[in-house]
Amino acid sequence: MNKRDLDTPHVLIDLDAVERNIARMQDIADRAEVSLRPHAKTHKLPVLAHKQIEAGAVGVTVAKLGEAEVMAAGGVRDILIAYPIVGEQKLERLIRLAKHVDITVAVDGYEVAEAISDAALEANMTIGVLVEFDCGFRRVGLEAGEPVLELAMRLVQLPGIEIKGIMTFGGQAYQAADESELRRLGREEGQAAADTAQQLIEQGIAADIVSAGSSPGSPYTANVQGVTEIRPGTYIFGDLMQVALGAQSLEDCALTVKVTVVSRPEPGRAVIDAGTKIFTSDGAASPIGTGKGYVVGHPGINLAWMSEEHGMLELDESEQSLAIGDTLEIIPVHCCAVMNMVDEVAAIRGEEVEALWEVQGRGKSR
Amino acid sequence: MNKRDLDTPHVLIDLDAVERNIARMQDIADRAEVSLRPHAKTHKLPVLAHKQIEAGAVGVTVAKLGEAEVMAAGGVRDILIAYPIVGEQKLERLIRLAKHVDITVAVDGYEVAEAISDAALEANMTIGVLVEFDCGFRRVGLEAGEPVLELAMRLVQLPGIEIKGIMTFGGQAYQAADESELRRLGREEGQAAADTAQQLIEQGIAADIVSAGSSPGSPYTANVQGVTEIRPGTYIFGDLMQVALGAQSLEDCALTVKVTVVSRPEPGRAVIDAGTKIFTSDGAASPIGTGKGYVVGHPGINLAWMSEEHGMLELDESEQSLAIGDTLEIIPVHCCAVMNMVDEVAAIRGEEVEALWEVQGRGKSR
């Protein structure tokens, strides 16, 4: 099947670009002598997790238990759940999962760790944990320094869990104004992780895993002495946020949305058959000056605004021959979010549809 | 099952509120002596379409063919697809669908109508169409007046289709600054529809259906002389956008997201287990001053920002006892978008879970 035969809207994954992106990030990790544990929330596909692992990744990161279950069912054997597991139903699922794959869980609070400890003890097992701390993103995690050290010293007393190291996520890298700020933020994230691990070690707490690093920040985070693992996710596909940060180029972007022009109400306006139900409203700013997406090969088209099922294109003079029925491919602002909107994507090699993949990890928010 | 036993995040639908909202909009339509054809993109559930029809609705509106197929499979017999159908694959599906349910399709361009005409002729049937025009939202549809009249006069020549009337969508109602502007916009939308229908009739083109009206605008649109049908969607659940417009109250909001506090990194900050993967990034502005949602019963909590799986709550002094494991119910900014994120919702009566409903129309963008 040729990709021209796919009805729209349809998410396309360019396999050549995916493989280049996987190889490049693995190379960054290898040169820095750190482990790569990609965040699978971007692709949500066991088949792509296996491609990452075959290239050298040690396993995957996920946010939610449901994602871990999908990855485990798809044969991934080493999974970090970088999220606080709270509540009896989730603890039961965690224990079931930990019986057949290697699961590590992030914890950022004593109560969360205590409940995992109780559940693990009851099941007569030990669950590995990473102590999550905050390096400035102000999402989850205690502050670096005294607060996180104090938590770690309490956690080490708990039976049923084993501290394997520490983790942080420097999401502030996404606010970097330019490459030099990105470099600084990436390095600071790594340094905060290395310093925190050192503090634990000085208290006699083993911290073998020192895990940090976003997709844009990882090339810098990885090279900080003491960091042992990076967890980028978005790099596998790339998107306009990565392009805006200089972390990837438009040519690196592997995920596009194939759309069809369905209305031509005036010469300078065309309407496509995809809106926020595919592209989402993520990333309000227009990162490269073409609106809420980049129409591949058509820099004169601006994806000006969207409603749920409509995307409104502003056409400059050179694009006004665009006609109803024409198809376009559009790079989205935020690729991870797009993968969560669709039940199936098409894996493309050149012009050929090599596979139709069910997005098995879609919507797994529990 | 009690709703407290539902793991989180989980979307809850309060059936009492749904039934009140259905009755109220039906009453608005009945008093204005217009038909109500609710937009089913909000709920995406045949079971709720049937509740609307039992209350008096003439059928449903959908955006996409895939939604029409779900509604038809759920036993809904009268469906308006308010979207340009473009492409051979979709035309085939349209014809199949039109063989067993009553389908009307919006058209806003000659090429689109011509392709439907050809497909209908080949299948030896007639497809009813509404001529869609633009009353100021600048999405799809030609301008009111001469452009749309000219189109209609060409369409009436096409075999295989039958013009049943006209439609428009005044999405600009959502930008109304206050109730008086909303009233004005709602009336203008209705007047534009009535005027356009009159122009068609004067040219000898039957325009029995004169269809317009959003959820906030419908109470005003419905009362314009000449309007015969309203198509509100969001009113069935309500959300903060409706509340901000004064169209519904917080008590009318039937859809909430049950969440759990999973992290308490500092006294004034709590993190919940749902972010943009449930709430979406729709509606950037904070419509009622509580951020990206309203925590039911807790006006002192601000849903300040979200990442995909985290929601960051700012707590005022009175809310700082909030603890890990506590659950909350949150009214979202845009309910239609939330329904598209989840595979299943819980239908709640009082405290009891009356049903778990698969969101059959979720993700149907083709």
XYZ file of C-alpha atoms in Angstrom:
732
model
C 0.000 0.000 0.000
C 1.241 3.466 -0.898
C 0.759 6.242 1.629
C -1.319 8.150 -0.930
C -4.034 5.513 -0.399
C -4.427 6.278 3.305
C -7.615 8.177 4.062
C -7.229 11.312 6.174
C -6.619 12.534 8.749
C -3.936 9.915 9.341
C -0.775 10.002 11.439
C 2.310 8.885 9.510
C 5.583 7.716 11.071
C 8.628 7.914 8.807
C 10.720 4.888 9.764
C 13.969 6.130 8.237
C 13.760 9.320 10.303
C 12.833 7.326 13.428
C 15.858 5.090 12.988
C 18.158 8.086 12.499
C 16.758 9.746 15.626
C 17.181 6.550 17.667
C 20.772 6.115 16.469
C 21.679 9.728 17.152
C 20.439 9.759 20.755
C 22.018 6.352 21.408
C 25.268 7.772 20.120
C 24.984 10.736 22.507
C 24.459 8.319 25.402
C 27.270 5.987 24.312
C 29.805 8.795 23.917
C 28.881 10.158 27.348
C 28.973 6.608 28.766
C 25.498 6.844 30.248
C 22.486 4.567 29.901
C 19.612 5.604 27.663
C 16.141 4.844 29.028
C 13.786 6.536 26.543
C 10.429 7.810 27.708
C 7.881 5.659 25.893
C 5.041 8.154 26.420
C 6.059 9.687 23.112
C 5.483 6.653 20.900
C 3.285 4.452 23.149
C 4.278 1.503 20.941
C 6.117 -1.616 22.152
C 7.435 -2.113 18.612
C 9.328 1.173 18.812
C 10.509 0.471 22.366
C 12.114 -2.691 20.975
C 13.807 -0.667 18.235
C 15.266 1.611 20.931
C 16.390 -1.355 23.027
C 17.951 -3.116 20.040
C 19.932 0.071 19.410
C 21.247 -0.011 22.984
C 18.643 1.432 25.352
C 18.515 -0.307 28.769
C 14.730 -0.295 28.940
C 12.000 2.319 28.891
C 10.506 5.032 31.064
C 6.749 5.449 31.350
C 4.518 7.828 33.292
C 1.591 5.594 34.134
C 1.076 2.013 35.254
C -1.203 1.425 32.291
C 1.651 2.333 29.971
C 3.946 -0.033 31.882
C 1.391 -2.822 31.435
C 1.285 -2.208 27.679
C 5.072 -2.221 27.421
C 5.328 -5.374 29.552
C 2.686 -7.115 27.453
C 4.726 -6.128 24.412
C 7.796 -7.874 25.775
C 9.741 -4.969 27.307
C 11.510 -6.352 30.380
C 12.936 -3.300 32.188
C 10.589 -0.412 32.981
C 10.868 2.727 35.099
C 7.520 4.170 36.154
C 8.500 7.806 36.660
C 5.356 8.655 38.572
C 4.047 8.393 42.138
C 1.934 5.236 42.474
C -0.960 6.044 44.808
C -3.968 3.973 45.864
C -4.764 0.340 46.516
C -5.916 -0.550 43.015
C -2.677 0.742 41.533
C -0.530 -0.928 44.175
C -2.115 -4.284 43.345
C -1.343 -3.744 39.653
C 2.200 -2.683 40.494
C 2.839 -5.870 42.457
C 1.376 -8.051 39.698
C 3.561 -6.315 37.148
C 6.721 -6.512 39.265
C 6.301 -10.293 39.442
C 7.167 -10.740 35.789
C 9.160 -7.703 34.654
C 11.852 -5.540 36.205
C 10.007 -2.493 37.562
C 11.477 0.567 39.223
C 9.231 3.311 40.581
C 9.902 6.982 41.263
C 8.860 8.197 44.730
C 8.842 11.774 45.959
C 6.990 11.438 49.266
C 7.203 9.252 52.338
C 3.525 8.213 52.319
C 3.785 6.992 48.731
C 6.905 4.953 49.515
C 5.398 3.559 52.703
C 2.381 2.199 50.847
C 4.624 0.574 48.237
C 6.725 -0.866 51.064
C 3.631 -2.378 52.709
C 2.391 -3.860 49.439
C 5.808 -5.292 48.572
C 6.255 -6.811 52.032
C 2.855 -8.465 51.825
C 3.831 -9.942 48.450
C 7.202 -10.970 49.845
C 9.177 -8.979 47.309
C 11.315 -5.885 47.001
C 10.501 -2.988 44.688
C 13.320 -0.788 43.443
C 12.746 2.944 43.762
C 14.348 6.130 42.527
C 14.012 9.131 44.805
C 12.617 11.902 42.634
C 13.625 15.467 43.417
C 12.947 18.825 41.792
C 15.695 20.640 39.912
C 13.576 23.693 39.184
C 10.579 22.564 37.104
C 8.308 22.743 40.188
C 6.153 19.779 39.233
C 6.693 16.806 41.579
C 9.697 16.175 43.809
C 11.133 17.846 46.905
C 13.785 20.522 46.549
C 17.347 19.406 46.034
C 19.547 19.426 49.112
C 18.258 19.029 52.659
C 14.580 18.181 51.887
C 15.337 15.317 49.499
C 18.211 14.051 51.644
C 15.938 13.894 54.674
C 13.337 11.960 52.652
C 15.957 9.502 51.404
C 17.166 8.865 54.948
C 13.629 7.968 56.000
C 13.022 5.810 52.913
C 16.139 3.770 53.460
C 14.583 2.505 56.708
C 11.535 1.081 54.912
C 11.498 -2.661 54.212
C 10.214 -3.965 50.884
C 11.722 -1.141 48.870
C 15.285 -0.620 47.745
C 16.676 2.776 46.796
C 18.434 2.340 43.482
C 19.256 5.974 42.924
C 17.743 9.349 42.223
C 15.935 11.012 39.357
C 14.831 14.456 38.281
C 13.212 16.039 35.245
C 14.307 19.448 34.045
C 11.247 20.378 32.035
C 12.347 24.011 32.221
C 14.655 23.195 29.304
C 11.561 23.684 27.129
C 11.522 27.359 28.127
C 15.086 27.976 26.915
C 15.321 31.096 24.787
C 18.316 29.876 22.777
C 20.879 27.106 22.501
C 23.217 28.602 25.076
C 20.426 28.743 27.660
C 19.425 25.199 26.730
C 23.014 24.070 27.271
C 23.123 25.792 30.660
C 19.765 24.313 31.760
C 20.753 20.829 30.579
C 24.017 21.008 32.478
C 22.381 22.402 35.617
C 19.886 19.539 35.584
C 22.707 17.014 35.383
C 24.742 18.793 38.043
C 21.781 18.903 40.437
C 21.312 15.167 39.941
C 25.000 14.402 40.434
C 25.193 16.580 43.553
C 22.083 15.031 45.066
C 23.385 11.524 44.449
C 26.677 12.491 46.087
C 24.835 13.719 49.175
C 23.014 10.397 49.465
C 26.221 8.436 49.037
C 27.879 10.500 51.779
C 25.079 9.349 54.088
C 25.743 5.755 53.154
C 22.790 5.459 50.815
C 23.586 3.699 47.544
C 22.640 5.837 44.555
C 23.863 3.833 41.601
C 21.361 5.311 39.194
C 21.566 9.068 38.608
C 18.835 9.739 36.089
C 17.981 13.032 34.382
C 17.545 14.583 30.954
C 14.815 15.717 28.564
C 14.976 15.432 24.763
C 16.416 18.902 24.188
C 18.551 18.894 27.355
C 19.967 15.356 27.228
C 22.992 16.092 24.994
C 24.179 18.453 27.744
C 22.852 16.579 30.797
C 24.488 13.327 29.673
C 27.956 14.828 29.779
C 27.833 15.966 33.393
C 30.158 13.837 35.537
C 28.080 11.628 37.826
C 24.981 11.321 35.635
C 24.430 7.642 34.742
C 21.162 7.681 32.766
C 19.146 9.940 30.445
C 15.414 9.655 29.740
C 14.534 11.661 26.610
C 11.268 10.800 24.874
C 10.265 13.250 22.155
C 13.521 12.870 20.198
C 12.254 9.665 18.536
C 9.791 11.661 16.417
C 10.747 15.295 16.884
C 8.227 18.127 16.547
C 8.077 21.898 16.214
C 8.932 22.387 19.893
C 12.207 20.506 19.337
C 12.827 22.456 16.143
C 12.190 25.775 17.898
C 14.788 24.807 20.536
C 17.332 23.867 17.875
C 17.348 20.322 19.223
C 16.149 18.779 15.951
C 15.621 19.940 12.380
C 12.478 19.841 10.287
C 14.086 16.953 8.363
C 14.431 15.006 11.629
C 10.688 15.187 12.259
C 9.360 11.658 11.750
C 5.720 12.179 12.667
C 3.365 14.015 10.353
C -0.372 14.240 9.996
C -1.682 13.588 6.506
C -4.707 15.816 5.911
C -7.059 16.733 3.074
C -8.288 20.157 2.005
C -12.073 20.025 2.437
C -13.090 23.647 1.945
C -11.831 26.685 -0.011
C -14.073 29.494 1.194
C -11.815 32.276 -0.154
C -8.560 32.561 -2.153
C -6.360 33.027 0.910
C -8.049 30.433 3.122
C -8.251 26.656 2.982
C -9.720 24.323 5.582
C -8.267 20.876 6.329
C -9.964 17.871 7.879
C -7.959 17.881 11.121
C -8.077 20.198 14.100
C -7.414 19.959 17.816
C -8.815 16.398 17.912
C -5.593 15.376 16.133
C -3.103 18.205 16.679
C -4.301 19.089 20.223
C -4.088 22.648 21.581
C -0.640 22.010 23.095
C 2.019 24.632 22.516
C 0.047 27.824 22.143
C 2.956 29.771 20.720
C 3.867 29.383 17.084
C 7.409 28.120 17.404
C 8.650 28.612 13.852
C 6.270 31.180 12.436
C 3.939 28.818 10.564
C 1.204 28.641 13.158
C 0.134 25.439 14.860
C 2.083 23.196 12.499
C 4.462 23.137 9.559
C 3.107 21.996 6.201
C 5.959 19.953 4.730
C 7.257 21.600 1.565
C 4.900 24.580 1.895
C 6.501 27.311 4.006
C 3.943 29.750 2.603
C 1.097 28.086 4.490
C 0.198 29.154 8.017
C -1.935 26.832 10.185
C -3.630 29.837 11.730
C -6.170 28.303 14.079
C -8.144 25.150 14.703
C -11.427 23.970 16.080
C -11.972 20.325 16.958
C -12.270 18.963 13.415
C -11.165 21.909 11.265
C -7.742 23.423 10.644
C -7.728 26.872 9.068
C -4.837 27.515 6.666
C -3.794 30.994 5.587
C -2.248 30.801 2.124
C 0.208 33.271 0.739
C 0.082 34.208 -2.955
C 2.190 31.232 -4.037
C -0.143 28.679 -2.408
C -3.495 29.788 -3.710
C -3.784 26.976 -6.237
C -4.445 24.606 -3.322
C -7.684 22.787 -4.167
C -10.340 20.726 -2.442
C -9.128 17.143 -2.304
C -5.425 18.050 -2.173
C -3.532 16.327 0.614
C -0.766 17.763 2.782
C 1.546 16.433 5.495
C 1.905 18.550 8.603
C 4.496 18.394 11.385
C 2.721 19.084 14.684
C 3.847 21.311 17.546
C 3.818 18.452 20.095
C 4.175 14.914 18.763
C 3.577 13.034 22.060
C 0.152 14.622 22.355
C -0.760 13.697 18.762
C 0.064 10.008 19.365
C -2.462 10.063 22.199
C -5.277 11.182 19.897
C -5.300 8.335 17.400
C -5.985 4.617 17.619
C -3.703 3.700 14.740
C -0.694 5.134 12.916
C 0.912 4.199 9.607
C 4.596 3.274 9.584
C 6.037 4.584 6.316
C 9.214 3.640 4.443
C 9.701 6.023 1.550
C 6.226 6.071 0.022
C 5.169 2.610 1.169
C 3.031 1.783 4.203
C 5.166 -0.826 5.929
C 2.711 -1.381 8.794
C -0.430 -0.092 10.452
C 0.240 0.040 14.171
C -2.433 0.146 16.857
C -1.293 2.763 19.384
C -1.452 0.308 22.258
C -0.405 2.771 24.943
C -2.909 5.457 23.940
C -5.080 6.898 26.672
C -3.459 4.921 29.475
C -3.802 7.606 32.102
C -4.366 5.235 35.011
C -20.586 0.336 42.949
C -20.030 3.668 44.657
C -18.151 6.344 42.743
C -15.533 6.447 45.521
C -14.420 2.990 44.304
C -13.488 4.261 40.821
C -9.752 4.506 40.329
C -8.476 7.814 38.948
C -8.277 9.691 36.716
C -11.849 8.887 35.749
C -14.455 10.926 33.900
C -17.801 11.037 35.717
C -21.139 11.956 34.134
C -23.828 13.108 36.542
C -27.061 11.742 35.082
C -29.376 14.032 37.028
C -27.556 17.088 35.685
C -27.542 15.614 32.158
C -31.289 15.080 32.279
C -31.891 18.620 33.543
C -29.700 20.042 30.751
C -31.483 17.967 28.101
C -34.897 19.060 29.383
C -33.921 22.738 29.544
C -32.620 22.924 25.958
C -35.602 20.938 24.677
C -37.842 23.428 26.436
C -36.027 26.331 24.728
C -36.570 24.635 21.350
C -40.205 23.773 22.072
C -41.099 27.280 23.199
C -39.447 28.750 20.088
C -41.147 26.080 17.962
C -37.898 24.947 16.353
C -36.407 21.486 16.040
C -33.502 20.504 18.284
C -30.754 18.484 16.599
C -28.023 18.250 19.256
C -24.406 17.975 18.198
C -23.305 14.527 19.374
C -19.586 15.380 19.233
C -19.934 16.478 22.847
C -21.004 13.134 24.312
C -20.022 10.697 21.523
C -22.436 8.189 23.098
C -25.486 6.688 21.345
C -27.061 6.119 24.771
C -27.133 9.881 25.387
C -28.298 10.617 21.848
C -31.292 8.406 22.606
C -31.974 10.345 25.802
C -32.005 13.560 23.751
C -34.310 12.038 21.137
C -36.683 10.653 23.761
C -36.911 14.181 25.160
C -37.898 15.506 21.734
C -34.780 15.984 19.591
C -35.325 15.197 15.889
C -31.987 13.408 15.503
C -28.345 14.315 15.964
C -25.635 16.374 14.346
C -22.103 14.985 13.954
C -18.907 16.344 12.447
C -17.380 13.219 10.942
C -18.584 10.164 9.069
C -17.023 7.949 11.724
C -19.225 9.587 14.328
C -22.258 9.088 12.085
C -21.391 5.386 11.777
C -21.203 5.054 15.560
C -24.541 6.804 16.010
C -26.164 4.704 13.287
C -24.805 1.508 14.811
C -26.291 2.690 18.108
C -29.738 2.954 16.564
C -29.969 6.680 15.814
C -32.023 7.037 12.600
C -31.682 10.692 11.599
C -28.214 12.199 11.311
C -26.825 15.461 9.938
C -23.132 15.309 9.020
C -22.206 18.977 9.364
C -18.937 18.601 7.493
C -17.719 18.523 3.885
C -17.370 14.882 2.779
C -14.310 14.692 0.509
C -12.609 11.692 -1.077
C -13.633 8.376 -2.571
C -13.261 6.319 0.589
C -15.545 8.651 2.491
C -18.086 8.829 -0.333
C -18.365 5.038 -0.325
C -18.988 5.070 3.412
C -21.543 7.849 3.021
C -23.514 5.871 0.467
C -23.438 2.720 2.593
C -24.663 4.691 5.593
C -27.392 6.496 3.655
C -28.843 3.137 2.634
C -30.020 2.379 6.141
C -30.362 5.666 8.013
C -31.598 9.140 7.130
C -28.452 11.143 6.356
C -28.158 14.799 5.480
C -24.797 16.357 4.615
C -23.575 19.934 4.781
C -21.887 21.227 1.611
C -20.093 24.514 1.166
C -18.443 24.029 -2.216
C -19.512 22.962 -5.682
C -16.794 20.292 -6.096
C -17.822 18.607 -2.835
C -21.471 18.555 -3.847
C -20.654 17.325 -7.343
C -18.774 14.306 -5.996
C -21.670 13.459 -3.691
C -24.035 13.855 -6.628
C -21.977 11.425 -8.722
C -21.771 8.857 -5.917
C -25.486 9.113 -5.187
C -26.416 8.770 -8.863
C -24.266 5.679 -9.210
C -26.028 4.168 -6.175
C -29.370 5.227 -7.582
C -30.296 7.311 -4.584
C -30.702 10.924 -3.493
C -28.716 12.491 -0.671
C -30.165 15.446 1.185
C -27.858 18.405 1.649
C -27.814 21.627 3.621
C -25.955 24.499 2.007
C -23.516 25.723 4.652
C -22.642 29.408 4.726
C -20.517 31.575 6.982
C -22.164 34.028 9.370
C -18.881 35.461 10.613
C -16.929 32.609 12.229
C -14.698 32.354 9.149
C -14.274 28.581 9.290
C -16.029 26.811 6.408
C -18.819 28.173 4.251
C -19.125 30.966 1.707
C -20.164 34.433 2.765
C -23.862 35.117 3.223
C -25.587 36.859 0.355
C -24.480 36.655 -3.246
C -21.711 33.993 -2.911
C -23.880 31.418 -1.154
C -26.888 32.181 -3.341
C -24.800 31.599 -6.457
C -23.565 28.284 -5.053
C -27.098 27.182 -4.211
C -28.262 27.980 -7.724
C -25.554 25.740 -9.147
C -26.244 22.965 -6.636
C -29.926 22.843 -7.446
C -28.977 21.712 -10.957
C -27.089 18.656 -9.682
C -28.900 15.300 -9.796
C -28.578 12.852 -6.914
C -28.661 15.544 -4.265
C -31.591 17.455 -2.853
C -31.207 20.806 -1.134
C -33.155 20.552 2.111
C -32.156 23.935 3.445
C -29.246 25.922 4.794
C -27.021 25.841 7.853
C -24.469 28.024 9.576
C -22.453 27.913 12.785
C -21.864 31.085 14.770
C -18.823 29.975 16.744
C -18.037 33.625 17.399
C -20.620 33.413 20.201
C -17.805 31.869 22.261
C -15.942 35.177 22.078
C -18.815 37.167 23.577
C -17.651 39.465 26.365
C -20.969 39.447 28.217
C -24.555 38.258 28.046
C -25.747 41.200 25.975
C -23.092 40.553 23.336
C -23.979 36.853 23.421
C -27.625 37.733 22.854
C -26.700 39.972 19.941
C -24.428 37.343 18.338
C -27.010 34.592 18.809
C -29.689 36.731 17.164
C -27.417 37.823 14.317
C -26.607 34.178 13.585
C -30.289 33.322 13.399
C -31.081 36.395 11.307
C -28.298 35.595 8.832
C -29.716 32.078 8.474
C -33.279 33.307 8.038
C -32.209 35.932 5.478
C -30.158 33.441 3.486
C -33.036 30.955 3.402
C -35.351 33.708 2.212
C -32.971 34.552 -0.652
C -32.973 30.905 -1.736
C -36.737 30.696 -1.562
C -37.038 33.826 -3.692
C -35.011 32.009 -6.337
C -37.371 29.080 -6.168
C -35.070 26.879 -4.122
C -36.788 25.066 -1.268
C -35.097 25.791 2.053
C -37.301 24.059 4.568
C -34.517 23.580 7.093
C -32.926 26.743 8.474
C -30.368 25.454 10.932
C -28.115 27.470 13.265
C -27.185 27.856 16.921
C -24.386 26.977 19.334
C -24.887 25.991 22.986
C -24.503 29.511 24.374
C -26.191 31.206 21.400
C -29.135 28.854 20.830
C -31.552 30.448 23.329
C -31.313 33.630 21.221
C -30.885 32.054 17.778
C -33.949 29.835 18.276
C -36.251 32.813 18.694
C -35.398 34.487 15.408
C -38.327 34.263 12.991
C -37.445 31.868 10.158
C -35.011 29.642 12.041
C -36.337 26.076 12.100
C -33.572 24.111 13.843
C -30.864 24.562 16.489
C -27.772 22.372 16.901
C -26.206 22.977 20.339
C -23.846 20.279 21.680
C -21.951 21.299 24.798
C -25.109 22.131 26.799
C -25.626 18.450 27.651
C -22.631 18.499 30.010
C -21.671 22.150 30.395
C -18.155 23.272 31.203
C -16.232 26.346 32.318
C -16.522 27.951 28.877
C -20.319 27.805 29.191
C -20.116 29.076 32.771
C -17.874 31.969 31.735
C -20.453 32.957 29.100
C -23.276 32.828 31.635
C -24.913 30.087 29.546
C -24.801 27.517 32.352
C -24.003 27.488 36.070
C -21.386 25.418 37.897
C -24.282 23.332 39.237
C -25.360 22.541 35.663
C -21.952 21.024 34.870
C -22.528 17.277 34.535
C -19.039 16.164 33.538
C -16.229 16.100 36.073
C -12.854 14.418 36.248
C -12.210 12.474 39.431
C -8.529 12.788 40.332
C -6.185 11.833 43.166
C -3.530 13.918 44.870
C -0.257 12.061 44.227
C 2.361 14.553 45.422
C 2.592 17.328 48.022
C 5.986 18.896 47.357
C 5.262 22.036 49.374
C 2.440 23.417 51.571
C 0.922 25.550 48.819
C 1.282 23.005 46.002
C -0.379 19.670 45.317
C -0.066 17.546 42.193
C -2.964 15.490 40.813
C -2.841 12.446 38.546
C -4.394 14.103 35.502
C -3.003 16.679 33.095
C -3.497 17.584 29.466
C -3.983 13.905 28.519
C -7.397 14.211 30.206
C -8.203 17.927 30.421
C -6.507 18.865 27.094
C -4.915 22.286 26.558
C -8.140 23.710 25.134
C -9.280 27.070 26.423
C -6.038 28.781 27.348
C -7.701 31.523 29.319
C -8.890 30.867 32.821
C -12.572 31.516 32.428
C -13.628 31.801 36.084
C -10.386 32.541 37.869
C -9.581 29.016 39.071
C -7.127 28.119 36.345
C -7.634 25.231 33.936
C -10.534 23.752 35.878
C -12.831 24.209 38.870
C -12.389 21.862 41.807
C -15.935 21.182 42.962
C -16.448 22.510 46.482
C -12.955 23.999 46.685
C -12.913 27.548 45.298
C -9.564 28.067 47.055
C -7.783 25.700 44.687
C -6.295 26.938 41.427
C -5.427 24.408 38.679
C -2.407 26.492 37.735
C -0.790 24.458 34.966
C -0.529 20.950 33.569
C 1.855 18.686 31.805
C 0.606 15.536 30.106
C 0.021 13.457 33.250
C 0.344 16.023 36.051
C -1.950 18.826 37.179
C -0.401 21.416 39.465
C -2.752 22.831 42.105
C -2.053 26.055 43.963
C -3.693 25.890 47.376
C -4.738 28.875 49.418
C -4.373 28.809 53.225
C -7.710 27.042 53.746
C -6.802 24.124 51.455
C -3.399 23.169 52.778
C -4.640 20.092 54.620
C -5.048 18.395 51.229
C -3.126 15.107 51.491
C -1.699 12.462 49.206
C -4.478 10.022 48.371
C -7.268 12.599 48.648
C -9.610 12.637 45.676
C -11.215 15.659 44.013
C -13.733 16.239 41.225
C -12.861 18.879 38.662
C -15.045 20.595 36.064
C -12.974 21.046 32.885
C -12.719 24.085 30.641
C -13.925 22.192 27.531
C -16.015 19.072 28.091
C -16.221 17.889 24.446
C -12.441 17.649 24.295
C -12.282 15.661 27.550
C -14.740 13.060 26.220
C -12.368 12.498 23.329
C -9.482 11.588 25.643
C -10.978 8.620 27.466
C -12.146 5.186 26.424
C -14.743 4.890 29.171
C -16.779 7.147 31.422
C -18.817 6.413 34.537
C -22.486 7.375 34.565
C -23.292 8.488 38.111
C -26.640 8.812 39.915
C -26.092 10.439 43.292
C -23.099 8.489 44.592
C -23.773 5.299 42.654
C -22.142 4.211 39.413
C -25.169 3.386 37.273
C -23.117 2.343 34.234
C -19.653 2.296 32.717
C -19.972 3.554 29.157
C -17.438 2.943 26.427
C -17.026 6.248 24.555
C -17.924 4.703 21.231
C -17.488 7.873 19.206
C -14.070 8.740 20.635
C -11.321 9.514 18.149
C -13.548 9.209 15.080
C -11.794 11.903 13.058
C -12.289 10.250 9.683
